[in-house]
Amino acid sequence: MIVIIFFLISFVFSVSEVIADDTNEISETGKYYDMPLEELVYVQTQSRAEVGSRTGSRCHLCAEVPIDVITSEQLEASGYTELSRVLSKLLPSFNYPRPSITDGTDHAPPFTLRGLNPDQVLVLINGKRLHQGSLLHINGTIGRGSSGVDLNTIPIRAIERIEVLRDGAAAQYGSDAIAGIINIILKGYGFNNSVNSIIGKTTSGDGLMKEADLFYSFPLKQDGFFNITLEARHRGETNRAGGDIQDNGRINTHFGDPDTKDILLAINTEIPKGDITYYIQGLLNRRSSKAGAFYRRKTDSRNIVEIYPDGFLPIIAPKILDYSFTAGLKGTTDDAIKWDISYTQGFNDYHFYVKNSLNRSLGITSPTSFDAGGTRVMQNMISLDVSKRLGEHYLSGGLEFRHENYKIYSGEQASYILGPYSDWYGGSQGFPGFSPENEVSSSRKNYAAYLDLKYALTKAITVDLATRAEHYSDFGSTLDGKLALRIKPTSTVLLRASMSSGFRAPSLTQSYFSYTQTIKDGNDIYTYGNYRVNHPAAQALGAKDLKAEKSRHYTAGIVYQPNKNLALTADFFITDIKDRIMPTTYISKWTLPLSPEAIKILEQYGIDGLVYFTNALKTSTKGIDLRLQYNVDLTSGRNIKFLGGYSRASTSIKGTTQNPHLLGISMTDLVLDEYTRVTLEDGQPKDSIKLWTKYESKKYDLVLNINRFGSFSSTYGKEKITFGAKWTVDAEFSYKITKNITLSIGGDNIFNVKPDEWGNTDDRLVGSNKIIKYSQYAPFGYNGAYYYLRLGIGF
Amino acid sequence: MITRITILLVLIVALLLPFTSWSLDDELRLEAVFLGRFASFVEIPNSASKTQFIITLIDKNPYGSFIYDFYKDKTIHGKPVLIRHVKRIDDIGICDMLFINVDTNTQRQAIIDYALKNSILTVSNSRGFAESGGIIQINFVNRKPTIKINYDAAVKSGIKVSAPLLSLATVLTGGRQ
C-alpha cells in the first residue's frame, strides 16, 4: 500500500512538472558565472559516488540505485576516530552496539546495516573487496554466528568519502552485498597535509581518549601522489557495571568499553606513466585491547584462594593484526577501453591472551597468564575490470579469482588442558584456549565473471542490466542478475527501481569454526562446544555442508531536487533471504528432548553437547529510507548545511528449513529459541533518525548532530524486554585560530542520555541495580556524555 | 507479491510519460562555467576571430547540450561565444580556447603541441595536463575546484594570464610548482 501511495505521489510530481525545461538549470548555473572568481573556487559541488556502477563516479543523486555519501567533513567533526562509532551517528540504519563481557567481540564489535547481519554487508576500499575478520561472534551479541569487517582498522583521516549503496548488488560485486555495500574512498590527488590530536573523556571520568594522527601527501610527477596516514589511538576503558550484591556491593566487574590501543597506517599512491597508472593502497592496524570476563569471587569454585585470596577478574587481552593492500595498474587503450588489473591481499590475525587468570584444574601451580591461541584469515584476489563507453551506453565486465584461507591455532597447553585438580574447570578462566583438536587450516577458491550494461533507452530513461556467475570450490556455483531502471520524467524528479538476486557464500569461519572444552564425569571424559560442520559427530546429528544464503531485492524510489541546494529522496526496499546460516542451539540431552538415537551418537563421540552451523531460516526485511539535503548559502562566505535521514527496516522470520529428523526435535527448537527470534526480529532498532547540521563561517564552525535510536528488544530468560527509543545530541564548536590551525571543543551525547535499564529481575548479574544494568544491544552504548578537545593543523 | 507487481506496473505506466533529460552533473556544470571565466582572465593577442570567442571541445563533449545553451547569451571580451565540438585535430580550425577531453596521453600530447603552435588556450580536467604542457588544468578535490596553470606554456603560446587567476591557482613555472 505504501508503495502504491508513493508512486501516486511520484506520478503527480511527474505530471505537474512535465512541461518543465532546462531553464532552471541554466539560470542556476548562471549565478556561478556571475560570482567573483575568488568565491567561485570555494563552491562545493554535490557528492559523487562510484559504487553501484562500473563506469566511474557520477552524482550520487543521479544514480539508478539509492546511495548515501558521508563526506570527510562529516567524519572528521567528531571526538572519536573509530569509524564504526562515527558512522553510527551519521548513517541511518547503521547499527553499532558496544557489547561487553562477550570474549573476543568486545574488542572488535560488529556493525550491521538495515537490521541484517554483519556478514551481509560488503565493504570495499577504493572499489576493492576488503576482507572480513577472523573472529566469529559466538556470544549473545547482535550478529551472533557471523564474522564481519572491522571498520575501526581504517584511519578516518585517510578517507575522502564513504559511499553506502542501499541495495543488493551481488550481480555486480559478488558475495555479501545483501544489506548493501560500503565503499570507502581514500584521499587521493590534491589533498592538504594535516596533523590532528584529540583528548577527551566521559563525564563519569573514564574512557580517556588520547589520539594523534598525521595525513601527508607527497606529490609525484604527472599529478601522481603518495599519501600516508598514521594514527595512534588509546581509548581508555569505561565501566558501567553495578555493585555485586554477593560481594558487599563492591564493583568487581567490568562492563563497558575495553581499554584499546591502536596503531593505524594507510597508504594510497598513484604513479602515472604514460597511459598507465600504477597504484598501491594499503591498510595496517595493530590493536592491543583489554576487557574483563565475569568476576570470580573468593569463594567461587573456579578460584584458588592461594593465588587470588580475594577472588579475581580474568582479563581477556587480545592482540589483533589486520592488514590489506592492493597493487594494480589501470589505463585506457587507444580504443577508449578502460581497464584495471589488480592483486589484493587481506589478512587478519586475532590472537587471544588471558591475564589475571588461572587454570583451576592445574591447582596452585597454575600460571596466571596464558596464550590462548587464535584465528586467522588470509584472502588473495586477482581481478580484471574493463569498461567502454558506447555512445550514451556503457558496457563493462570483469573476471575475478579469490583464494581464502582460515586457520585456528591452539594456545599454550595450560590454556586449554583439563588437569587433575578439577573435573569441570579446565583451561584458562575467562577464556579457555583453543586446543589442538580445534586447529584447522581450510581454504577455498572462487572464480567469478560479470557483465554490466548501462543502456540509455532515451535521454531520460536508463536501464542497467548486470549478471555475475561465480564458482566456489566448496559449495558450487551461483548466477545472479540485476535490473535497474532510472526514469527522469521532469528536470527535478527522478524515479528509480531495481530488482536483483544475490547471495552470501558461507564464510569459512562458519564452516570450520571449532571451539571445545573438556570435562570429566567419573572416569569418562566428555567434550562440549562448537563443532565444525564436517565433524563426524555433527554430521551424524544432521549437519550438512553449508550452502550459500540466497537473496532477492526490490527497491523503488524517487529523488526530488528542485534546485542545487535542496534534495529529497524516498526509497522503499524489500530484501528476502533464504537459507540464512545460523548456529544451532546447544544440542544435548540436558537442554533438548533429543531422540534416543541422537543421545546415543553424542555418547558414542564422548560429547556432552554441541553447536554447529546450519542453513536455517527464511526472512523478509522491508523498509523505507528518507533523506533530506538542504544547503543555505549566506553572505560573507557563511553557509548552513543540513542532512536529515530516516530509516526503517523490519525483519520478520518467514520460515525454517527442514529439520534433521534424527534429532527428534523441530527446526524451531533447534535454531529458533525465544532469544534468537527476538534478537533477529527485534534486537536492533527498527528505525532511526539522523539530523546533521553545520554552520560554517570564515572564523568558526558549529556542528549539531541529533540522533534518534529506535527501540529494541532483548530477552531475560524467555521474557521479551523492550528498551525504549532515545534521542541523543552531539555538538562541536571549531574556532579557526589562523587559516591553518583549528581548535575544536565538542561533546558526544551532551545530555548524558543512557539506554533504559533491564528493570527489576531475580538475577544476581542482570537487572537494574545489579552488575549489568544495560542491554549490550543498546545502539549508542551506555557510556553517557563524552567531551573532547581537538587541535588540527593543516599545512 | 502484490507490492512487487505494483512496482513493475507503475514503472511501466511511468514509461508512458513524456520525459526530459536529467540535469548535468553539478561538477560538470561548474567546470563549464570555469571555461568562460578562465577566458575572461586571459589575454589572447592573436584572437582567432574578431566577431566571436570560439571555444572548441575536442573528442568527447562531457557537457552535452548544456554548454551550448549556457553560452548562447554570454559574451567573452565583448564577443559572443561560439561553442564547437570536433573529433580530430584536423578539424580544430581556428579557435581561442580548446577543451581537451581525450582518452590517451598520446592523443592529448599531440593536441597540446598543436595548440601551442597556434596560440590556443588549452584547458583540461585530465590530471598531469599542466605538467604535459597544457595551460590550464581544472580538477575537483574534495568537491572543490582546484586550478593548475602552466605559466611557461602560456608564455610560449603568447597568452597572458592575469594576476587574479594566477593568484588562485597552483602555478607551474620552470617545470616546478
JSON list of N, CA and C in Angstrom, two decimals, chain A residues 3-4 7 18 25 29 33 35 43-46 48 59 62 71-72 222-223 270 274-275 336 460 487-491 497 554 574 576, chain B residues 3-4 6 10-11 15 18-20 22-27 29 33 37 70 74 103-105 127-128 131-132 137 141-143 145 148:
[
{"chain": "A", "resi": 3, "resn": "VAL", "atom": "N", "xyz": [3.81, 1.55, -1.10]},
{"chain": "A", "resi": 3, "resn": "VAL", "atom": "CA", "xyz": [4.45, 1.68, -2.40]},
{"chain": "A", "resi": 3, "resn": "VAL", "atom": "C", "xyz": [3.49, 2.31, -3.41]},
{"chain": "A", "resi": 4, "resn": "ILE", "atom": "N", "xyz": [2.22, 1.90, -3.34]},
{"chain": "A", "resi": 4, "resn": "ILE", "atom": "CA", "xyz": [1.23, 2.45, -4.26]},
{"chain": "A", "resi": 4, "resn": "ILE", "atom": "C", "xyz": [1.09, 3.96, -4.03]},
{"chain": "A", "resi": 7, "resn": "PHE", "atom": "N", "xyz": [4.04, 5.83, -5.38]},
{"chain": "A", "resi": 7, "resn": "PHE", "atom": "CA", "xyz": [4.06, 6.01, -6.82]},
{"chain": "A", "resi": 7, "resn": "PHE", "atom": "C", "xyz": [2.99, 6.98, -7.31]},
{"chain": "A", "resi": 18, "resn": "VAL", "atom": "N", "xyz": [5.76, 18.20, -15.94]},
{"chain": "A", "resi": 18, "resn": "VAL", "atom": "CA", "xyz": [6.19, 17.63, -17.20]},
{"chain": "A", "resi": 18, "resn": "VAL", "atom": "C", "xyz": [6.56, 18.69, -18.24]},
{"chain": "A", "resi": 25, "resn": "GLU", "atom": "N", "xyz": [18.10, 25.04, -14.71]},
{"chain": "A", "resi": 25, "resn": "GLU", "atom": "CA", "xyz": [19.49, 24.60, -14.69]},
{"chain": "A", "resi": 25, "resn": "GLU", "atom": "C", "xyz": [20.41, 25.70, -15.22]},
{"chain": "A", "resi": 29, "resn": "THR", "atom": "N", "xyz": [22.98, 27.90, -12.89]},
{"chain": "A", "resi": 29, "resn": "THR", "atom": "CA", "xyz": [24.41, 27.88, -13.21]},
{"chain": "A", "resi": 29, "resn": "THR", "atom": "C", "xyz": [24.90, 29.29, -13.52]},
{"chain": "A", "resi": 33, "resn": "TYR", "atom": "N", "xyz": [28.33, 31.86, -12.76]},
{"chain": "A", "resi": 33, "resn": "TYR", "atom": "CA", "xyz": [29.07, 32.61, -13.77]},
{"chain": "A", "resi": 33, "resn": "TYR", "atom": "C", "xyz": [29.28, 34.06, -13.33]},
{"chain": "A", "resi": 35, "resn": "MET", "atom": "N", "xyz": [29.59, 35.04, -10.24]},
{"chain": "A", "resi": 35, "resn": "MET", "atom": "CA", "xyz": [30.34, 35.12, -8.97]},
{"chain": "A", "resi": 35, "resn": "MET", "atom": "C", "xyz": [31.75, 35.63, -9.20]},
{"chain": "A", "resi": 43, "resn": "VAL", "atom": "N", "xyz": [33.25, 27.17, -4.24]},
{"chain": "A", "resi": 43, "resn": "VAL", "atom": "CA", "xyz": [31.94, 26.49, -4.39]},
{"chain": "A", "resi": 43, "resn": "VAL", "atom": "C", "xyz": [32.13, 24.99, -4.20]},
{"chain": "A", "resi": 44, "resn": "GLN", "atom": "N", "xyz": [31.26, 24.42, -3.39]},
{"chain": "A", "resi": 44, "resn": "GLN", "atom": "CA", "xyz": [31.36, 22.98, -3.14]},
{"chain": "A", "resi": 44, "resn": "GLN", "atom": "C", "xyz": [30.31, 22.26, -3.98]},
{"chain": "A", "resi": 45, "resn": "THR", "atom": "N", "xyz": [30.73, 21.29, -4.71]},
{"chain": "A", "resi": 45, "resn": "THR", "atom": "CA", "xyz": [29.78, 20.57, -5.56]},
{"chain": "A", "resi": 45, "resn": "THR", "atom": "C", "xyz": [29.14, 19.42, -4.79]},
{"chain": "A", "resi": 46, "resn": "GLN", "atom": "N", "xyz": [28.12, 18.85, -5.39]},
{"chain": "A", "resi": 46, "resn": "GLN", "atom": "CA", "xyz": [27.46, 17.73, -4.73]},
{"chain": "A", "resi": 46, "resn": "GLN", "atom": "C", "xyz": [28.35, 16.49, -4.76]},
{"chain": "A", "resi": 48, "resn": "ARG", "atom": "N", "xyz": [29.79, 12.84, -5.27]},
{"chain": "A", "resi": 48, "resn": "ARG", "atom": "CA", "xyz": [29.75, 11.84, -6.32]},
{"chain": "A", "resi": 48, "resn": "ARG", "atom": "C", "xyz": [29.94, 10.46, -5.70]},
{"chain": "A", "resi": 59, "resn": "CYS", "atom": "N", "xyz": [27.18, 11.71, -10.04]},
{"chain": "A", "resi": 59, "resn": "CYS", "atom": "CA", "xyz": [26.44, 12.39, -8.97]},
{"chain": "A", "resi": 59, "resn": "CYS", "atom": "C", "xyz": [25.59, 11.35, -8.23]},
{"chain": "A", "resi": 62, "resn": "CYS", "atom": "N", "xyz": [21.96, 11.10, -8.88]},
{"chain": "A", "resi": 62, "resn": "CYS", "atom": "CA", "xyz": [21.53, 10.73, -10.23]},
{"chain": "A", "resi": 62, "resn": "CYS", "atom": "C", "xyz": [21.57, 9.23, -10.46]},
{"chain": "A", "resi": 71, "resn": "THR", "atom": "N", "xyz": [30.73, 12.48, 3.89]},
{"chain": "A", "resi": 71, "resn": "THR", "atom": "CA", "xyz": [31.94, 13.20, 3.48]},
{"chain": "A", "resi": 71, "resn": "THR", "atom": "C", "xyz": [32.97, 13.22, 4.61]},
{"chain": "A", "resi": 72, "resn": "SER", "atom": "N", "xyz": [34.21, 13.54, 4.25]},
{"chain": "A", "resi": 72, "resn": "SER", "atom": "CA", "xyz": [35.26, 13.65, 5.27]},
{"chain": "A", "resi": 72, "resn": "SER", "atom": "C", "xyz": [34.93, 14.77, 6.24]},
{"chain": "A", "resi": 222, "resn": "GLN", "atom": "N", "xyz": [53.41, 14.11, -12.92]},
{"chain": "A", "resi": 222, "resn": "GLN", "atom": "CA", "xyz": [52.16, 13.92, -13.67]},
{"chain": "A", "resi": 222, "resn": "GLN", "atom": "C", "xyz": [50.94, 13.81, -12.75]},
{"chain": "A", "resi": 223, "resn": "ASP", "atom": "N", "xyz": [51.00, 14.57, -11.64]},
{"chain": "A", "resi": 223, "resn": "ASP", "atom": "CA", "xyz": [49.91, 14.59, -10.66]},
{"chain": "A", "resi": 223, "resn": "ASP", "atom": "C", "xyz": [49.67, 13.23, -10.01]},
{"chain": "A", "resi": 270, "resn": "GLU", "atom": "N", "xyz": [49.34, 6.73, -6.41]},
{"chain": "A", "resi": 270, "resn": "GLU", "atom": "CA", "xyz": [49.14, 6.52, -7.85]},
{"chain": "A", "resi": 270, "resn": "GLU", "atom": "C", "xyz": [50.34, 7.10, -8.57]},
{"chain": "A", "resi": 274, "resn": "GLY", "atom": "N", "xyz": [52.85, 7.51, -18.63]},
{"chain": "A", "resi": 274, "resn": "GLY", "atom": "CA", "xyz": [52.20, 7.47, -19.94]},
{"chain": "A", "resi": 274, "resn": "GLY", "atom": "C", "xyz": [50.72, 7.20, -19.77]},
{"chain": "A", "resi": 275, "resn": "ASP", "atom": "N", "xyz": [50.21, 6.21, -20.48]},
{"chain": "A", "resi": 275, "resn": "ASP", "atom": "CA", "xyz": [48.78, 5.91, -20.40]},
{"chain": "A", "resi": 275, "resn": "ASP", "atom": "C", "xyz": [48.45, 4.89, -19.33]},
{"chain": "A", "resi": 336, "resn": "ALA", "atom": "N", "xyz": [39.70, 3.47, -26.39]},
{"chain": "A", "resi": 336, "resn": "ALA", "atom": "CA", "xyz": [38.92, 4.02, -25.28]},
{"chain": "A", "resi": 336, "resn": "ALA", "atom": "C", "xyz": [38.34, 2.95, -24.36]},
{"chain": "A", "resi": 460, "resn": "ALA", "atom": "N", "xyz": [16.20, 10.22, -21.11]},
{"chain": "A", "resi": 460, "resn": "ALA", "atom": "CA", "xyz": [15.65, 10.26, -19.77]},
{"chain": "A", "resi": 460, "resn": "ALA", "atom": "C", "xyz": [15.50, 8.89, -19.12]},
{"chain": "A", "resi": 487, "resn": "ILE", "atom": "N", "xyz": [14.34, 6.67, -14.42]},
{"chain": "A", "resi": 487, "resn": "ILE", "atom": "CA", "xyz": [13.49, 7.47, -15.30]},
{"chain": "A", "resi": 487, "resn": "ILE", "atom": "C", "xyz": [13.49, 8.91, -14.82]},
{"chain": "A", "resi": 488, "resn": "LYS", "atom": "N", "xyz": [13.64, 9.81, -15.76]},
{"chain": "A", "resi": 488, "resn": "LYS", "atom": "CA", "xyz": [13.67, 11.22, -15.41]},
{"chain": "A", "resi": 488, "resn": "LYS", "atom": "C", "xyz": [12.48, 11.90, -16.06]},
{"chain": "A", "resi": 489, "resn": "PRO", "atom": "N", "xyz": [11.33, 11.92, -15.38]},
{"chain": "A", "resi": 489, "resn": "PRO", "atom": "CA", "xyz": [10.15, 12.48, -16.02]},
{"chain": "A", "resi": 489, "resn": "PRO", "atom": "C", "xyz": [10.20, 14.00, -16.15]},
{"chain": "A", "resi": 490, "resn": "THR", "atom": "N", "xyz": [10.86, 14.68, -15.23]},
{"chain": "A", "resi": 490, "resn": "THR", "atom": "CA", "xyz": [10.98, 16.14, -15.33]},
{"chain": "A", "resi": 490, "resn": "THR", "atom": "C", "xyz": [12.42, 16.52, -14.98]},
{"chain": "A", "resi": 491, "resn": "SER", "atom": "N", "xyz": [12.70, 17.81, -15.06]},
{"chain": "A", "resi": 491, "resn": "SER", "atom": "CA", "xyz": [14.07, 18.23, -14.77]},
{"chain": "A", "resi": 491, "resn": "SER", "atom": "C", "xyz": [14.39, 18.15, -13.29]},
{"chain": "A", "resi": 497, "resn": "ALA", "atom": "N", "xyz": [14.13, 2.25, -9.78]},
{"chain": "A", "resi": 497, "resn": "ALA", "atom": "CA", "xyz": [13.66, 0.98, -9.24]},
{"chain": "A", "resi": 497, "resn": "ALA", "atom": "C", "xyz": [14.64, -0.10, -9.66]},
{"chain": "A", "resi": 554, "resn": "TYR", "atom": "N", "xyz": [14.28, -5.86, -3.95]},
{"chain": "A", "resi": 554, "resn": "TYR", "atom": "CA", "xyz": [13.40, -4.98, -4.71]},
{"chain": "A", "resi": 554, "resn": "TYR", "atom": "C", "xyz": [13.52, -3.58, -4.11]},
{"chain": "A", "resi": 574, "resn": "ILE", "atom": "N", "xyz": [12.69, -4.13, -0.26]},
{"chain": "A", "resi": 574, "resn": "ILE", "atom": "CA", "xyz": [12.35, -5.45, 0.29]},
{"chain": "A", "resi": 574, "resn": "ILE", "atom": "C", "xyz": [13.56, -6.34, 0.05]},
{"chain": "A", "resi": 576, "resn": "ASP", "atom": "N", "xyz": [14.49, -10.29, 0.65]},
{"chain": "A", "resi": 576, "resn": "ASP", "atom": "CA", "xyz": [14.12, -11.63, 1.11]},
{"chain": "A", "resi": 576, "resn": "ASP", "atom": "C", "xyz": [15.36, -12.51, 1.09]},
{"chain": "B", "resi": 3, "resn": "THR", "atom": "N", "xyz": [2.98, -6.05, -3.80]},
{"chain": "B", "resi": 3, "resn": "THR", "atom": "CA", "xyz": [3.86, -4.88, -3.81]},
{"chain": "B", "resi": 3, "resn": "THR", "atom": "C", "xyz": [4.83, -4.96, -4.98]},
{"chain": "B", "resi": 4, "resn": "ARG", "atom": "N", "xyz": [5.38, -6.14, -5.18]},
{"chain": "B", "resi": 4, "resn": "ARG", "atom": "CA", "xyz": [6.37, -6.30, -6.25]},
{"chain": "B", "resi": 4, "resn": "ARG", "atom": "C", "xyz": [5.74, -6.07, -7.63]},
{"chain": "B", "resi": 6, "resn": "THR", "atom": "N", "xyz": [3.08, -4.33, -8.18]},
{"chain": "B", "resi": 6, "resn": "THR", "atom": "CA", "xyz": [2.72, -2.91, -8.26]},
{"chain": "B", "resi": 6, "resn": "THR", "atom": "C", "xyz": [3.91, -2.08, -8.73]},
{"chain": "B", "resi": 10, "resn": "VAL", "atom": "N", "xyz": [3.63, 0.16, -12.12]},
{"chain": "B", "resi": 10, "resn": "VAL", "atom": "CA", "xyz": [3.75, 1.62, -12.08]},
{"chain": "B", "resi": 10, "resn": "VAL", "atom": "C", "xyz": [4.94, 2.07, -12.90]},
{"chain": "B", "resi": 11, "resn": "LEU", "atom": "N", "xyz": [5.99, 1.29, -12.89]},
{"chain": "B", "resi": 11, "resn": "LEU", "atom": "CA", "xyz": [7.15, 1.65, -13.71]},
{"chain": "B", "resi": 11, "resn": "LEU", "atom": "C", "xyz": [6.79, 1.61, -15.19]},
{"chain": "B", "resi": 15, "resn": "LEU", "atom": "N", "xyz": [6.76, 4.78, -17.82]},
{"chain": "B", "resi": 15, "resn": "LEU", "atom": "CA", "xyz": [7.46, 4.80, -19.11]},
{"chain": "B", "resi": 15, "resn": "LEU", "atom": "C", "xyz": [6.65, 5.53, -20.20]},
{"chain": "B", "resi": 18, "resn": "PRO", "atom": "N", "xyz": [5.79, 11.64, -20.86]},
{"chain": "B", "resi": 18, "resn": "PRO", "atom": "CA", "xyz": [6.83, 12.36, -21.60]},
{"chain": "B", "resi": 18, "resn": "PRO", "atom": "C", "xyz": [7.96, 12.73, -20.65]},
{"chain": "B", "resi": 19, "resn": "PHE", "atom": "N", "xyz": [9.17, 12.72, -21.15]},
{"chain": "B", "resi": 19, "resn": "PHE", "atom": "CA", "xyz": [10.30, 12.94, -20.26]},
{"chain": "B", "resi": 19, "resn": "PHE", "atom": "C", "xyz": [11.22, 14.04, -20.74]},
{"chain": "B", "resi": 20, "resn": "THR", "atom": "N", "xyz": [12.00, 14.55, -19.80]},
{"chain": "B", "resi": 20, "resn": "THR", "atom": "CA", "xyz": [13.08, 15.47, -20.14]},
{"chain": "B", "resi": 20, "resn": "THR", "atom": "C", "xyz": [14.39, 14.81, -19.75]},
{"chain": "B", "resi": 22, "resn": "TRP", "atom": "N", "xyz": [17.97, 14.34, -17.83]},
{"chain": "B", "resi": 22, "resn": "TRP", "atom": "CA", "xyz": [18.44, 14.57, -16.46]},
{"chain": "B", "resi": 22, "resn": "TRP", "atom": "C", "xyz": [19.46, 15.70, -16.45]},
{"chain": "B", "resi": 23, "resn": "SER", "atom": "N", "xyz": [19.42, 16.51, -15.38]},
{"chain": "B", "resi": 23, "resn": "SER", "atom": "CA", "xyz": [20.33, 17.65, -15.27]},
{"chain": "B", "resi": 23, "resn": "SER", "atom": "C", "xyz": [21.77, 17.18, -15.35]},
{"chain": "B", "resi": 24, "resn": "LEU", "atom": "N", "xyz": [22.58, 18.09, -15.84]},
{"chain": "B", "resi": 24, "resn": "LEU", "atom": "CA", "xyz": [24.00, 17.78, -15.92]},
{"chain": "B", "resi": 24, "resn": "LEU", "atom": "C", "xyz": [24.59, 17.72, -14.52]},
{"chain": "B", "resi": 25, "resn": "ASP", "atom": "N", "xyz": [25.54, 16.86, -14.35]},
{"chain": "B", "resi": 25, "resn": "ASP", "atom": "CA", "xyz": [26.24, 16.70, -13.08]},
{"chain": "B", "resi": 25, "resn": "ASP", "atom": "C", "xyz": [26.74, 18.07, -12.59]},
{"chain": "B", "resi": 26, "resn": "ASP", "atom": "N", "xyz": [26.60, 18.28, -11.28]},
{"chain": "B", "resi": 26, "resn": "ASP", "atom": "CA", "xyz": [26.97, 19.53, -10.64]},
{"chain": "B", "resi": 26, "resn": "ASP", "atom": "C", "xyz": [28.42, 19.95, -10.96]},
{"chain": "B", "resi": 27, "resn": "GLU", "atom": "N", "xyz": [29.29, 18.97, -10.91]},
{"chain": "B", "resi": 27, "resn": "GLU", "atom": "CA", "xyz": [30.72, 19.22, -11.13]},
{"chain": "B", "resi": 27, "resn": "GLU", "atom": "C", "xyz": [30.95, 19.67, -12.57]},
{"chain": "B", "resi": 29, "resn": "ARG", "atom": "N", "xyz": [28.78, 21.07, -14.56]},
{"chain": "B", "resi": 29, "resn": "ARG", "atom": "CA", "xyz": [28.19, 22.40, -14.78]},
{"chain": "B", "resi": 29, "resn": "ARG", "atom": "C", "xyz": [29.18, 23.49, -14.33]},
{"chain": "B", "resi": 33, "resn": "VAL", "atom": "N", "xyz": [31.24, 26.42, -16.43]},
{"chain": "B", "resi": 33, "resn": "VAL", "atom": "CA", "xyz": [31.29, 27.84, -16.04]},
{"chain": "B", "resi": 33, "resn": "VAL", "atom": "C", "xyz": [32.73, 28.33, -16.06]},
{"chain": "B", "resi": 37, "resn": "ARG", "atom": "N", "xyz": [34.95, 31.65, -17.52]},
{"chain": "B", "resi": 37, "resn": "ARG", "atom": "CA", "xyz": [35.62, 32.53, -16.57]},
{"chain": "B", "resi": 37, "resn": "ARG", "atom": "C", "xyz": [37.13, 32.55, -16.79]},
{"chain": "B", "resi": 70, "resn": "PHE", "atom": "N", "xyz": [24.04, 27.19, -22.38]},
{"chain": "B", "resi": 70, "resn": "PHE", "atom": "CA", "xyz": [24.56, 28.10, -21.35]},
{"chain": "B", "resi": 70, "resn": "PHE", "atom": "C", "xyz": [25.28, 29.29, -21.96]},
{"chain": "B", "resi": 74, "resn": "LYS", "atom": "N", "xyz": [26.00, 34.47, -23.67]},
{"chain": "B", "resi": 74, "resn": "LYS", "atom": "CA", "xyz": [27.16, 35.01, -22.96]},
{"chain": "B", "resi": 74, "resn": "LYS", "atom": "C", "xyz": [28.12, 35.69, -23.93]},
{"chain": "B", "resi": 103, "resn": "ASP", "atom": "N", "xyz": [41.19, 10.21, -24.51]},
{"chain": "B", "resi": 103, "resn": "ASP", "atom": "CA", "xyz": [41.41, 9.02, -23.69]},
{"chain": "B", "resi": 103, "resn": "ASP", "atom": "C", "xyz": [42.88, 8.74, -23.37]},
{"chain": "B", "resi": 104, "resn": "THR", "atom": "N", "xyz": [43.77, 9.07, -24.28]},
{"chain": "B", "resi": 104, "resn": "THR", "atom": "CA", "xyz": [45.15, 8.67, -24.07]},
{"chain": "B", "resi": 104, "resn": "THR", "atom": "C", "xyz": [46.10, 9.86, -24.04]},
{"chain": "B", "resi": 105, "resn": "ASN", "atom": "N", "xyz": [47.23, 9.64, -23.40]},
{"chain": "B", "resi": 105, "resn": "ASN", "atom": "CA", "xyz": [48.25, 10.70, -23.31]},
{"chain": "B", "resi": 105, "resn": "ASN", "atom": "C", "xyz": [48.81, 11.05, -24.68]},
{"chain": "B", "resi": 127, "resn": "ARG", "atom": "N", "xyz": [44.32, 14.87, -15.15]},
{"chain": "B", "resi": 127, "resn": "ARG", "atom": "CA", "xyz": [45.47, 15.06, -14.27]},
{"chain": "B", "resi": 127, "resn": "ARG", "atom": "C", "xyz": [46.75, 14.93, -15.08]},
{"chain": "B", "resi": 128, "resn": "GLY", "atom": "N", "xyz": [47.74, 15.74, -14.76]},
{"chain": "B", "resi": 128, "resn": "GLY", "atom": "CA", "xyz": [49.00, 15.71, -15.47]},
{"chain": "B", "resi": 128, "resn": "GLY", "atom": "C", "xyz": [48.99, 16.60, -16.70]},
{"chain": "B", "resi": 131, "resn": "GLU", "atom": "N", "xyz": [51.36, 19.70, -16.42]},
{"chain": "B", "resi": 131, "resn": "GLU", "atom": "CA", "xyz": [52.76, 19.25, -16.46]},
{"chain": "B", "resi": 131, "resn": "GLU", "atom": "C", "xyz": [53.16, 18.82, -17.87]},
{"chain": "B", "resi": 132, "resn": "SER", "atom": "N", "xyz": [52.16, 18.41, -18.65]},
{"chain": "B", "resi": 132, "resn": "SER", "atom": "CA", "xyz": [52.46, 17.95, -20.01]},
{"chain": "B", "resi": 132, "resn": "SER", "atom": "C", "xyz": [52.48, 19.09, -21.02]},
{"chain": "B", "resi": 137, "resn": "GLN", "atom": "N", "xyz": [44.63, 23.59, -16.04]},
{"chain": "B", "resi": 137, "resn": "GLN", "atom": "CA", "xyz": [44.08, 22.29, -15.63]},
{"chain": "B", "resi": 137, "resn": "GLN", "atom": "C", "xyz": [43.11, 22.54, -14.49]},
{"chain": "B", "resi": 141, "resn": "VAL", "atom": "N", "xyz": [38.85, 18.56, -6.02]},
{"chain": "B", "resi": 141, "resn": "VAL", "atom": "CA", "xyz": [39.43, 17.83, -4.89]},
{"chain": "B", "resi": 141, "resn": "VAL", "atom": "C", "xyz": [38.52, 18.06, -3.70]},
{"chain": "B", "resi": 142, "resn": "ASN", "atom": "N", "xyz": [38.01, 16.97, -3.17]},
{"chain": "B", "resi": 142, "resn": "ASN", "atom": "CA", "xyz": [37.08, 17.07, -2.05]},
{"chain": "B", "resi": 142, "resn": "ASN", "atom": "C", "xyz": [35.91, 18.00, -2.38]},
{"chain": "B", "resi": 143, "resn": "ARG", "atom": "N", "xyz": [35.42, 17.90, -3.58]},
{"chain": "B", "resi": 143, "resn": "ARG", "atom": "CA", "xyz": [34.24, 18.61, -4.07]},
{"chain": "B", "resi": 143, "resn": "ARG", "atom": "C", "xyz": [34.47, 20.10, -4.32]},
{"chain": "B", "resi": 145, "resn": "PRO", "atom": "N", "xyz": [36.79, 23.07, -6.62]},
{"chain": "B", "resi": 145, "resn": "PRO", "atom": "CA", "xyz": [37.67, 23.19, -7.79]},
{"chain": "B", "resi": 145, "resn": "PRO", "atom": "C", "xyz": [39.09, 23.57, -7.41]},
{"chain": "B", "resi": 148, "resn": "LYS", "atom": "N", "xyz": [45.34, 24.51, -11.84]},
{"chain": "B", "resi": 148, "resn": "LYS", "atom": "CA", "xyz": [46.78, 24.45, -12.02]},
{"chain": "B", "resi": 148, "resn": "LYS", "atom": "C", "xyz": [47.10, 25.13, -13.35]}
]
